[in-house]
PDB file of C-alpha atoms in Angstrom:
ATOM      1  CA  MET Q 129      96.068  75.982  61.948  1.00  0.00           C
ATOM      2  CA  GLU Q 130      92.757  78.044  60.579  1.00  0.00           C
ATOM      3  CA  ILE Q 131      89.007  76.040  59.104  1.00  0.00           C
ATOM      4  CA  THR Q 132      86.810  77.679  56.525  1.00  0.00           C
ATOM      5  CA  PHE Q 133      83.225  76.036  55.359  1.00  0.00           C
ATOM      6  CA  LEU Q 134      83.105  76.180  51.830  1.00  0.00           C
ATOM      7  CA  GLY Q 135      80.032  74.143  52.424  1.00  0.00           C
ATOM      8  CA  THR Q 136      77.416  73.520  54.701  1.00  0.00           C
ATOM      9  CA  GLY Q 137      74.214  71.642  54.210  1.00  0.00           C
ATOM     10  CA  ALA Q 138      73.171  68.118  53.643  1.00  0.00           C
ATOM     11  CA  GLY Q 139      72.296  65.647  50.767  1.00  0.00           C
ATOM     12  CA  LEU Q 140      71.125  69.279  48.426  1.00  0.00           C
ATOM     13  CA  PRO Q 141      72.067  72.421  47.926  1.00  0.00           C
ATOM     14  CA  SER Q 142      70.188  75.266  48.660  1.00  0.00           C
ATOM     15  CA  LYS Q 143      70.187  79.046  48.701  1.00  0.00           C
ATOM     16  CA  SER Q 144      71.804  79.114  51.457  1.00  0.00           C
ATOM     17  CA  ARG Q 145      74.384  75.969  51.950  1.00  0.00           C
ATOM     18  CA  ASN Q 146      76.160  74.695  49.131  1.00  0.00           C
ATOM     19  CA  VAL Q 147      76.902  70.634  50.159  1.00  0.00           C
ATOM     20  CA  SER Q 148      79.996  69.992  51.947  1.00  0.00           C
ATOM     21  CA  ALA Q 149      83.263  71.125  51.740  1.00  0.00           C
ATOM     22  CA  ILE Q 150      86.335  71.702  54.795  1.00  0.00           C
ATOM     23  CA  ALA Q 151      89.370  73.498  54.135  1.00  0.00           C
ATOM     24  CA  LEU Q 152      91.669  72.889  56.811  1.00  0.00           C
ATOM     25  CA  HIS Q 153      94.557  75.659  56.461  1.00  0.00           C
ATOM     26  CA  LEU Q 154      97.937  74.896  57.616  1.00  0.00           C
ATOM     27  CA  LEU Q 155      99.731  77.878  57.969  1.00  0.00           C
ATOM     28  CA  GLN Q 156     103.456  76.793  59.659  1.00  0.00           C
ATOM     29  CA  GLU Q 157     103.685  74.482  56.454  1.00  0.00           C
ATOM     30  CA  GLU Q 158     104.153  77.192  53.683  1.00  0.00           C
ATOM     31  CA  ASN Q 159      99.699  78.024  54.347  1.00  0.00           C
ATOM     32  CA  GLN Q 160      99.301  74.290  52.683  1.00  0.00           C
ATOM     33  CA  ILE Q 161      95.140  73.548  52.376  1.00  0.00           C
ATOM     34  CA  TRP Q 162      93.904  70.304  52.881  1.00  0.00           C
ATOM     35  CA  LEU Q 163      90.441  69.751  51.240  1.00  0.00           C
ATOM     36  CA  PHE Q 164      87.575  67.633  53.239  1.00  0.00           C
ATOM     37  CA  ASP Q 165      84.965  66.138  50.959  1.00  0.00           C
ATOM     38  CA  CYS Q 166      84.537  68.139  47.665  1.00  0.00           C
ATOM     39  CA  GLY Q 167      80.641  68.708  47.130  1.00  0.00           C
ATOM     40  CA  GLU Q 168      78.988  70.051  43.724  1.00  0.00           C
ATOM     41  CA  ALA Q 169      80.216  73.550  43.138  1.00  0.00           C
ATOM     42  CA  THR Q 170      83.089  73.947  45.496  1.00  0.00           C
ATOM     43  CA  GLN Q 171      85.141  75.723  42.852  1.00  0.00           C
ATOM     44  CA  HIS Q 172      82.611  77.405  42.830  1.00  0.00           C
ATOM     45  CA  GLN Q 173      82.593  78.243  46.191  1.00  0.00           C
ATOM     46  CA  ILE Q 174      86.322  78.870  47.125  1.00  0.00           C
ATOM     47  CA  LEU Q 175      85.751  81.540  44.424  1.00  0.00           C
ATOM     48  CA  HIS Q 176      84.492  83.589  47.462  1.00  0.00           C
ATOM     49  CA  THR Q 177      87.173  83.567  49.692  1.00  0.00           C
ATOM     50  CA  SER Q 178      91.254  83.804  49.982  1.00  0.00           C
ATOM     51  CA  ILE Q 179      91.969  79.861  48.906  1.00  0.00           C
ATOM     52  CA  LYS Q 180      93.997  79.945  46.274  1.00  0.00           C
ATOM     53  CA  PRO Q 181      93.058  76.053  44.633  1.00  0.00           C
ATOM     54  CA  ARG Q 182      97.075  75.490  43.959  1.00  0.00           C
ATOM     55  CA  LYS Q 183      98.068  75.264  47.792  1.00  0.00           C
ATOM     56  CA  ILE Q 184      95.513  72.465  48.000  1.00  0.00           C
ATOM     57  CA  ASN Q 185      98.142  69.693  48.126  1.00  0.00           C
ATOM     58  CA  LYS Q 186      95.827  66.906  49.806  1.00  0.00           C
ATOM     59  CA  ILE Q 187      91.728  66.336  49.577  1.00  0.00           C
ATOM     60  CA  PHE Q 188      90.570  63.558  52.233  1.00  0.00           C
ATOM     61  CA  ILE Q 189      87.227  62.331  50.960  1.00  0.00           C
ATOM     62  CA  THR Q 190      84.293  60.625  54.082  1.00  0.00           C
ATOM     63  CA  HIS Q 191      82.679  58.762  51.181  1.00  0.00           C
ATOM     64  CA  LEU Q 192      81.102  58.446  48.391  1.00  0.00           C
ATOM     65  CA  HIS Q 193      77.860  60.031  48.336  1.00  0.00           C
ATOM     66  CA  GLY Q 194      77.520  62.651  45.714  1.00  0.00           C
ATOM     67  CA  ASP Q 195      76.977  65.629  48.430  1.00  0.00           C
ATOM     68  CA  HIS Q 196      80.722  65.125  49.116  1.00  0.00           C
ATOM     69  CA  ILE Q 197      82.197  63.616  45.738  1.00  0.00           C
ATOM     70  CA  PHE Q 198      80.383  65.483  42.602  1.00  0.00           C
ATOM     71  CA  GLY Q 199      82.391  68.739  42.620  1.00  0.00           C
ATOM     72  CA  LEU Q 200      85.501  67.067  42.614  1.00  0.00           C
ATOM     73  CA  PRO Q 201      86.551  66.588  39.053  1.00  0.00           C
ATOM     74  CA  GLY Q 202      85.956  70.333  38.539  1.00  0.00           C
ATOM     75  CA  LEU Q 203      87.601  70.973  41.150  1.00  0.00           C
ATOM     76  CA  LEU Q 204      90.583  68.490  39.782  1.00  0.00           C
ATOM     77  CA  SER Q 205      90.374  70.002  36.146  1.00  0.00           C
ATOM     78  CA  SER Q 206      90.385  73.836  36.579  1.00  0.00           C
ATOM     79  CA  ARG Q 207      93.300  73.508  39.715  1.00  0.00           C
ATOM     80  CA  SER Q 208      95.346  72.919  36.155  1.00  0.00           C
ATOM     81  CA  PHE Q 209      94.440  76.302  35.137  1.00  0.00           C
ATOM     82  CA  GLN Q 210      95.116  78.211  38.153  1.00  0.00           C
ATOM     83  CA  GLY Q 211      98.794  77.397  38.650  1.00  0.00           C
ATOM     84  CA  GLY Q 212      98.413  74.445  40.328  1.00  0.00           C
ATOM     85  CA  ASP Q 213     101.286  71.930  39.575  1.00  0.00           C
ATOM     86  CA  ASP Q 214     102.332  70.455  43.324  1.00  0.00           C
ATOM     87  CA  ALA Q 215     101.557  67.669  42.898  1.00  0.00           C
ATOM     88  CA  VAL Q 216      98.144  66.253  45.052  1.00  0.00           C
ATOM     89  CA  THR Q 217      96.995  63.410  47.417  1.00  0.00           C
ATOM     90  CA  ILE Q 218      93.139  62.248  47.319  1.00  0.00           C
ATOM     91  CA  TYR Q 219      92.480  60.279  49.751  1.00  0.00           C
ATOM     92  CA  GLY Q 220      88.834  57.527  51.064  1.00  0.00           C
ATOM     93  CA  PRO Q 221      86.827  54.907  50.781  1.00  0.00           C
ATOM     94  CA  GLN Q 222      87.501  52.144  47.677  1.00  0.00           C
ATOM     95  CA  GLY Q 223      86.003  52.825  44.934  1.00  0.00           C
ATOM     96  CA  LEU Q 224      87.282  56.340  45.021  1.00  0.00           C
ATOM     97  CA  ARG Q 225      89.754  55.542  42.206  1.00  0.00           C
ATOM     98  CA  ASP Q 226      87.499  54.467  39.599  1.00  0.00           C
ATOM     99  CA  TYR Q 227      85.107  57.581  40.085  1.00  0.00           C
ATOM    100  CA  ILE Q 228      87.994  60.228  39.855  1.00  0.00           C
ATOM    101  CA  VAL Q 229      89.744  58.583  36.948  1.00  0.00           C
ATOM    102  CA  THR Q 230      86.765  57.506  35.582  1.00  0.00           C
ATOM    103  CA  ALA Q 231      85.730  61.145  35.446  1.00  0.00           C
ATOM    104  CA  LEU Q 232      88.553  62.289  33.910  1.00  0.00           C
ATOM    105  CA  ARG Q 233      88.687  59.897  30.755  1.00  0.00           C
ATOM    106  CA  ILE Q 234      85.585  60.393  30.143  1.00  0.00           C
ATOM    107  CA  SER Q 235      85.672  63.829  30.744  1.00  0.00           C
ATOM    108  CA  LYS Q 236      88.802  64.043  28.349  1.00  0.00           C
ATOM    109  CA  SER Q 237      90.601  65.475  30.998  1.00  0.00           C
ATOM    110  CA  HIS Q 238      93.927  66.462  31.447  1.00  0.00           C
ATOM    111  CA  LEU Q 239      96.464  67.604  34.195  1.00  0.00           C
ATOM    112  CA  ASN Q 240      99.179  68.928  34.328  1.00  0.00           C
ATOM    113  CA  TYR Q 241     100.044  68.143  37.531  1.00  0.00           C
ATOM    114  CA  PRO Q 242     100.479  64.020  39.567  1.00  0.00           C
ATOM    115  CA  ILE Q 243      97.350  63.027  41.579  1.00  0.00           C
ATOM    116  CA  THR Q 244      97.431  60.094  43.967  1.00  0.00           C
ATOM    117  CA  ILE Q 245      94.946  58.223  45.232  1.00  0.00           C
ATOM    118  CA  LYS Q 246      95.305  56.355  47.799  1.00  0.00           C
ATOM    119  CA  GLU Q 247      92.173  54.260  49.490  1.00  0.00           C
ATOM    120  CA  ILE Q 248      91.077  54.571  53.163  1.00  0.00           C
ATOM    121  CA  LYS Q 249      89.927  51.542  55.631  1.00  0.00           C
ATOM    122  CA  ASP Q 250      89.127  51.312  58.997  1.00  0.00           C
ATOM    123  CA  GLY Q 251      92.319  51.943  61.044  1.00  0.00           C
ATOM    124  CA  THR Q 252      93.820  53.865  58.262  1.00  0.00           C
ATOM    125  CA  VAL Q 253      97.080  55.304  59.499  1.00  0.00           C
ATOM    126  CA  ILE Q 254      98.145  58.249  57.639  1.00  0.00           C
ATOM    127  CA  LYS Q 255     101.622  59.876  58.521  1.00  0.00           C
ATOM    128  CA  GLU Q 256     102.855  63.759  57.528  1.00  0.00           C
ATOM    129  CA  ASP Q 257     105.742  65.473  58.546  1.00  0.00           C
ATOM    130  CA  ASN Q 258     103.799  67.677  61.257  1.00  0.00           C
ATOM    131  CA  TYR Q 259     100.867  66.043  61.461  1.00  0.00           C
ATOM    132  CA  THR Q 260      99.161  62.250  62.179  1.00  0.00           C
ATOM    133  CA  ILE Q 261      95.780  61.818  60.923  1.00  0.00           C
ATOM    134  CA  TYR Q 262      94.128  58.318  61.822  1.00  0.00           C
ATOM    135  CA  VAL Q 263      90.858  56.790  59.663  1.00  0.00           C
ATOM    136  CA  LYS Q 264      87.748  55.458  61.488  1.00  0.00           C
ATOM    137  CA  GLU Q 265      84.610  54.023  60.057  1.00  0.00           C
ATOM    138  CA  LEU Q 266      81.246  55.383  60.797  1.00  0.00           C
ATOM    139  CA  ASP Q 267      77.669  54.569  60.541  1.00  0.00           C
ATOM    140  CA  HIS Q 268      76.459  54.692  57.382  1.00  0.00           C
ATOM    141  CA  GLY Q 269      74.729  52.573  55.061  1.00  0.00           C
ATOM    142  CA  ILE Q 270      77.883  53.205  53.119  1.00  0.00           C
ATOM    143  CA  PRO Q 271      81.457  53.282  53.724  1.00  0.00           C
ATOM    144  CA  SER Q 272      81.627  56.369  55.317  1.00  0.00           C
ATOM    145  CA  PHE Q 273      84.985  57.823  58.203  1.00  0.00           C
ATOM    146  CA  GLY Q 274      86.043  60.186  60.054  1.00  0.00           C
ATOM    147  CA  TYR Q 275      89.286  62.000  60.650  1.00  0.00           C
ATOM    148  CA  ARG Q 276      91.607  62.412  63.523  1.00  0.00           C
ATOM    149  CA  ILE Q 277      94.303  65.505  62.939  1.00  0.00           C
ATOM    150  CA  VAL Q 278      96.742  65.380  65.800  1.00  0.00           C
ATOM    151  CA  GLU Q 279      99.654  67.732  65.452  1.00  0.00           C
ATOM    152  CA  LYS Q 280     103.046  67.127  66.137  1.00  0.00           C
ATOM    153  CA  ASP Q 281     104.552  67.853  70.245  1.00  0.00           C
ATOM    154  CA  SER Q 282     106.034  71.039  69.234  1.00  0.00           C
ATOM    155  CA  PRO Q 283     109.121  72.852  72.213  1.00  0.00           C
ATOM    156  CA  GLY Q 284     108.455  74.326  75.091  1.00  0.00           C
ATOM    157  CA  GLU Q 285     109.683  77.850  75.360  1.00  0.00           C
ATOM    158  CA  LEU Q 286     113.130  78.820  76.429  1.00  0.00           C
ATOM    159  CA  LEU Q 287     114.019  78.972  79.980  1.00  0.00           C
ATOM    160  CA  VAL Q 288     115.679  82.041  80.046  1.00  0.00           C
ATOM    161  CA  ASP Q 289     116.056  82.211  83.045  1.00  0.00           C
ATOM    162  CA  LYS Q 290     118.186  78.952  83.107  1.00  0.00           C
ATOM    163  CA  LEU Q 291     120.536  80.380  80.084  1.00  0.00           C
ATOM    164  CA  GLN Q 292     121.189  83.695  82.261  1.00  0.00           C
ATOM    165  CA  ALA Q 293     122.226  81.087  85.404  1.00  0.00           C
ATOM    166  CA  LYS Q 294     124.553  80.047  83.583  1.00  0.00           C
ATOM    167  CA  GLY Q 295     126.317  83.027  82.286  1.00  0.00           C
ATOM    168  CA  ILE Q 296     124.706  82.394  78.197  1.00  0.00           C
ATOM    169  CA  PRO Q 297     123.870  86.222  76.955  1.00  0.00           C
ATOM    170  CA  ALA Q 298     120.138  86.509  74.608  1.00  0.00           C
ATOM    171  CA  GLY Q 299     121.884  86.660  71.548  1.00  0.00           C
ATOM    172  CA  PRO Q 300     121.654  84.137  68.449  1.00  0.00           C
ATOM    173  CA  LEU Q 301     123.294  81.594  70.466  1.00  0.00           C
ATOM    174  CA  TYR Q 302     119.768  80.879  71.678  1.00  0.00           C
ATOM    175  CA  GLY Q 303     117.716  80.159  69.139  1.00  0.00           C
ATOM    176  CA  LYS Q 304     120.767  76.815  67.570  1.00  0.00           C
ATOM    177  CA  ILE Q 305     119.675  75.894  71.100  1.00  0.00           C
ATOM    178  CA  LYS Q 306     116.503  75.555  70.995  1.00  0.00           C
ATOM    179  CA  SER Q 307     116.587  74.578  67.080  1.00  0.00           C
ATOM    180  CA  ASN Q 308     119.173  71.976  67.614  1.00  0.00           C
ATOM    181  CA  GLU Q 309     119.453  68.857  70.312  1.00  0.00           C
ATOM    182  CA  TYR Q 310     122.559  69.929  71.777  1.00  0.00           C
ATOM    183  CA  ILE Q 311     125.607  72.143  70.880  1.00  0.00           C
ATOM    184  CA  ASN Q 312     128.997  71.799  71.207  1.00  0.00           C
ATOM    185  CA  THR Q 313     129.915  75.539  72.131  1.00  0.00           C
ATOM    186  CA  LYS Q 314     133.555  76.955  72.737  1.00  0.00           C
ATOM    187  CA  ASP Q 315     132.984  79.268  76.113  1.00  0.00           C
ATOM    188  CA  TYR Q 316     130.177  76.918  77.437  1.00  0.00           C
ATOM    189  CA  GLY Q 317     130.641  73.112  76.547  1.00  0.00           C
ATOM    190  CA  ILE Q 318     128.057  71.206  75.529  1.00  0.00           C
ATOM    191  CA  LEU Q 319     124.337  72.603  75.405  1.00  0.00           C
ATOM    192  CA  TYR Q 320     121.546  70.724  75.611  1.00  0.00           C
ATOM    193  CA  ARG Q 321     118.351  71.833  74.734  1.00  0.00           C
ATOM    194  CA  LYS Q 322     116.172  69.746  77.069  1.00  0.00           C
ATOM    195  CA  ASP Q 323     117.855  71.903  80.124  1.00  0.00           C
ATOM    196  CA  PHE Q 324     116.735  74.742  78.860  1.00  0.00           C
ATOM    197  CA  LEU Q 325     113.140  74.114  77.578  1.00  0.00           C
ATOM    198  CA  GLY Q 326     110.286  73.696  79.388  1.00  0.00           C
ATOM    199  CA  PRO Q 327     107.657  71.820  78.794  1.00  0.00           C
ATOM    200  CA  ASP Q 328     106.700  70.222  74.942  1.00  0.00           C
ATOM    201  CA  LYS Q 329     103.586  72.561  73.446  1.00  0.00           C
ATOM    202  CA  PRO Q 330     101.007  69.708  72.910  1.00  0.00           C
ATOM    203  CA  GLY Q 331      99.871  70.005  68.813  1.00  0.00           C
ATOM    204  CA  LYS Q 332      96.090  70.073  67.837  1.00  0.00           C
ATOM    205  CA  ILE Q 333      93.553  68.060  67.170  1.00  0.00           C
ATOM    206  CA  ILE Q 334      91.039  68.081  65.239  1.00  0.00           C
ATOM    207  CA  THR Q 335      88.796  65.441  64.458  1.00  0.00           C
ATOM    208  CA  ILE Q 336      86.953  65.749  60.880  1.00  0.00           C
ATOM    209  CA  MET Q 337      83.710  63.061  60.536  1.00  0.00           C
ATOM    210  CA  GLY Q 338      81.581  61.663  58.093  1.00  0.00           C
ATOM    211  CA  ASP Q 339      77.999  61.586  57.839  1.00  0.00           C
ATOM    212  CA  THR Q 340      76.885  58.916  60.810  1.00  0.00           C
ATOM    213  CA  ARG Q 341      75.001  58.097  62.402  1.00  0.00           C
ATOM    214  CA  TYR Q 342      75.488  58.726  66.647  1.00  0.00           C
ATOM    215  CA  GLN Q 343      77.006  55.717  68.250  1.00  0.00           C
ATOM    216  CA  GLU Q 344      78.924  55.901  71.916  1.00  0.00           C
ATOM    217  CA  SER Q 345      81.942  54.438  70.711  1.00  0.00           C
ATOM    218  CA  PHE Q 346      82.952  57.507  68.378  1.00  0.00           C
ATOM    219  CA  THR Q 347      83.863  59.153  71.588  1.00  0.00           C
ATOM    220  CA  SER Q 348      87.266  57.811  72.141  1.00  0.00           C
ATOM    221  CA  PHE Q 349      88.248  58.532  68.724  1.00  0.00           C
ATOM    222  CA  VAL Q 350      87.317  62.366  69.084  1.00  0.00           C
ATOM    223  CA  GLU Q 351      88.860  62.610  72.562  1.00  0.00           C
ATOM    224  CA  ARG Q 352      90.511  65.624  73.750  1.00  0.00           C
ATOM    225  CA  SER Q 353      90.322  67.327  69.720  1.00  0.00           C
ATOM    226  CA  ASP Q 354      90.103  71.026  70.427  1.00  0.00           C
ATOM    227  CA  VAL Q 355      87.914  71.219  67.409  1.00  0.00           C
ATOM    228  CA  LEU Q 356      85.079  68.505  65.981  1.00  0.00           C
ATOM    229  CA  ILE Q 357      83.335  69.112  63.396  1.00  0.00           C
ATOM    230  CA  TYR Q 358      80.301  67.156  63.578  1.00  0.00           C
ATOM    231  CA  GLU Q 359      76.975  66.785  61.541  1.00  0.00           C
ATOM    232  CA  ALA Q 360      73.831  67.623  62.786  1.00  0.00           C
ATOM    233  CA  THR Q 361      71.371  66.861  59.208  1.00  0.00           C
ATOM    234  CA  PHE Q 362      68.383  67.275  62.277  1.00  0.00           C
ATOM    235  CA  ASN Q 363      66.447  68.916  65.093  1.00  0.00           C
ATOM    236  CA  ALA Q 364      67.009  66.427  68.659  1.00  0.00           C
ATOM    237  CA  GLU Q 365      63.298  65.839  67.827  1.00  0.00           C
ATOM    238  CA  GLN Q 366      63.642  63.712  64.728  1.00  0.00           C
ATOM    239  CA  GLU Q 367      65.933  61.668  66.243  1.00  0.00           C
ATOM    240  CA  ASP Q 368      64.061  58.524  64.925  1.00  0.00           C
ATOM    241  CA  LEU Q 369      64.356  59.978  61.250  1.00  0.00           C
ATOM    242  CA  ALA Q 370      68.282  60.712  61.823  1.00  0.00           C
ATOM    243  CA  PHE Q 371      68.812  56.987  62.247  1.00  0.00           C
ATOM    244  CA  GLN Q 372      66.464  55.863  59.554  1.00  0.00           C
ATOM    245  CA  TYR Q 373      68.615  57.619  57.008  1.00  0.00           C
ATOM    246  CA  PHE Q 374      72.294  57.145  58.796  1.00  0.00           C
ATOM    247  CA  HIS Q 375      72.494  61.100  59.855  1.00  0.00           C
ATOM    248  CA  SER Q 376      72.947  62.185  63.362  1.00  0.00           C
ATOM    249  CA  THR Q 377      70.939  64.845  65.509  1.00  0.00           C
ATOM    250  CA  THR Q 378      72.051  68.166  67.157  1.00  0.00           C
ATOM    251  CA  LYS Q 379      71.729  66.671  70.717  1.00  0.00           C
ATOM    252  CA  GLN Q 380      73.863  64.017  69.483  1.00  0.00           C
ATOM    253  CA  ALA Q 381      76.420  65.519  68.033  1.00  0.00           C
ATOM    254  CA  ALA Q 382      76.639  67.384  71.387  1.00  0.00           C
ATOM    255  CA  THR Q 383      76.623  64.746  73.528  1.00  0.00           C
ATOM    256  CA  LEU Q 384      78.988  63.047  71.130  1.00  0.00           C
ATOM    257  CA  ALA Q 385      81.068  66.380  72.179  1.00  0.00           C
ATOM    258  CA  LYS Q 386      80.683  66.548  76.013  1.00  0.00           C
ATOM    259  CA  GLU Q 387      81.230  61.964  76.228  1.00  0.00           C
ATOM    260  CA  GLY Q 388      84.635  63.463  74.012  1.00  0.00           C
ATOM    261  CA  ASN Q 389      85.221  65.776  76.136  1.00  0.00           C
ATOM    262  CA  VAL Q 390      86.210  68.025  73.504  1.00  0.00           C
ATOM    263  CA  LYS Q 391      87.279  71.728  73.538  1.00  0.00           C
ATOM    264  CA  GLN Q 392      84.888  73.276  70.589  1.00  0.00           C
ATOM    265  CA  LEU Q 393      81.728  71.513  68.676  1.00  0.00           C
ATOM    266  CA  ILE Q 394      81.567  73.329  65.421  1.00  0.00           C
ATOM    267  CA  MET Q 395      78.199  71.255  63.579  1.00  0.00           C
ATOM    268  CA  THR Q 396      77.511  71.346  60.209  1.00  0.00           C
ATOM    269  CA  HIS Q 397      76.192  69.968  57.145  1.00  0.00           C
ATOM    270  CA  ILE Q 398      72.712  70.778  58.673  1.00  0.00           C
ATOM    271  CA  SER Q 399      69.322  70.322  56.171  1.00  0.00           C
ATOM    272  CA  SER Q 400      67.378  72.322  54.020  1.00  0.00           C
ATOM    273  CA  ARG Q 401      64.479  71.684  55.861  1.00  0.00           C
ATOM    274  CA  TYR Q 402      65.665  74.104  58.373  1.00  0.00           C
ATOM    275  CA  GLN Q 403      65.794  77.352  57.388  1.00  0.00           C
ATOM    276  CA  LEU Q 404      67.413  81.019  59.114  1.00  0.00           C
ATOM    277  CA  ALA Q 405      64.712  81.116  61.217  1.00  0.00           C
ATOM    278  CA  ASP Q 406      65.133  77.491  62.833  1.00  0.00           C
ATOM    279  CA  TYR Q 407      69.234  78.044  63.475  1.00  0.00           C
ATOM    280  CA  GLU Q 408      68.854  80.068  66.758  1.00  0.00           C
ATOM    281  CA  ASP Q 409      66.691  76.448  68.093  1.00  0.00           C
ATOM    282  CA  LEU Q 410      69.235  73.589  66.373  1.00  0.00           C
ATOM    283  CA  LEU Q 411      72.058  75.548  68.479  1.00  0.00           C
ATOM    284  CA  LYS Q 412      69.544  76.134  71.601  1.00  0.00           C
ATOM    285  CA  GLU Q 413      69.192  72.354  71.532  1.00  0.00           C
ATOM    286  CA  ALA Q 414      73.321  71.237  71.172  1.00  0.00           C
ATOM    287  CA  ARG Q 415      74.700  74.081  73.451  1.00  0.00           C
ATOM    288  CA  GLU Q 416      71.684  72.690  76.213  1.00  0.00           C
ATOM    289  CA  VAL Q 417      74.385  69.575  76.429  1.00  0.00           C
ATOM    290  CA  PHE Q 418      77.202  71.270  75.511  1.00  0.00           C
ATOM    291  CA  ARG Q 419      77.854  74.804  75.883  1.00  0.00           C
ATOM    292  CA  ASP Q 420      81.355  75.267  73.515  1.00  0.00           C
ATOM    293  CA  THR Q 421      79.056  74.815  70.357  1.00  0.00           C
ATOM    294  CA  GLU Q 422      78.981  76.587  67.221  1.00  0.00           C
ATOM    295  CA  LEU Q 423      77.014  75.793  63.992  1.00  0.00           C
ATOM    296  CA  ALA Q 424      78.746  76.861  60.863  1.00  0.00           C
ATOM    297  CA  ASN Q 425      77.199  78.506  57.544  1.00  0.00           C
ATOM    298  CA  ASP Q 426      78.989  78.504  54.213  1.00  0.00           C
ATOM    299  CA  PHE Q 427      82.518  80.465  55.051  1.00  0.00           C
ATOM    300  CA  TYR Q 428      82.144  80.585  58.512  1.00  0.00           C
ATOM    301  CA  HIS Q 429      85.538  80.866  59.379  1.00  0.00           C
ATOM    302  CA  HIS Q 430      87.353  79.079  62.420  1.00  0.00           C
ATOM    303  CA  GLN Q 431      91.258  79.949  64.367  1.00  0.00           C
ATOM    304  CA  ILE Q 432      92.243  76.252  65.859  1.00  0.00           C
ATOM    305  CA  ARG Q 433      94.240  78.331  68.912  1.00  0.00           C
TER     306      ARG Q 433
END
């Protein structure tokens, strides 16, 4: 699994940061891509990456502010001209359906692929073959949501020593044992996978939060995330301003990461008031609370290990 930040700014695009969009690459799922938010000019940002719009098969919208959705009609329309004919499912708050349908209808845009729009609420659970996505409502003045993506556990390592102790030589049989709950063999009888595998490997957890004020109650939602992506619109000194505008600070992002016992925090949604010279200070503020913190810039690419 990999993450590409297509837009990391807050509210307005700037010369160095476009508005919000994050791509999650599911490499084991035929290189499918899930897109989280789609601010203005997201399709332009994609042109600077190796992402193919036809690979985007799910889009998750955190909330309906323009810097998170104004690029959606354009991306959906352009996808028709870029070899995209597979279905797309779009998740987001109530009102998302009206927005998409109206934009496409008035612009007389025709999509050559089907779309399904599913409006979410607090507590929604989305189940996929290898993933479960949990939804939590945040605190942003309008309905805004976080998505916790939990990968299914995978089978543990094959215990070769146990197989050899039973006299089973290396070969195709090893793969069959790992791929099936049990197999019935002529020479060795019934072999159960559970007898020859180590503990399951826990799936990855990625939590992507929409715009929000900081709340201690979010801790259980982000707990044990391998990666927490959280907004840091303001620096630590502007906590009052962050509260007034329903946003969070660098220090609050780091505090949530620390309290949630996450492995890594990546801060995004940075106000345009901060320039390149300020980024080191923003990162320092967060790392004083939670060391494993990164500050995302546009096109920052992160591999989840």
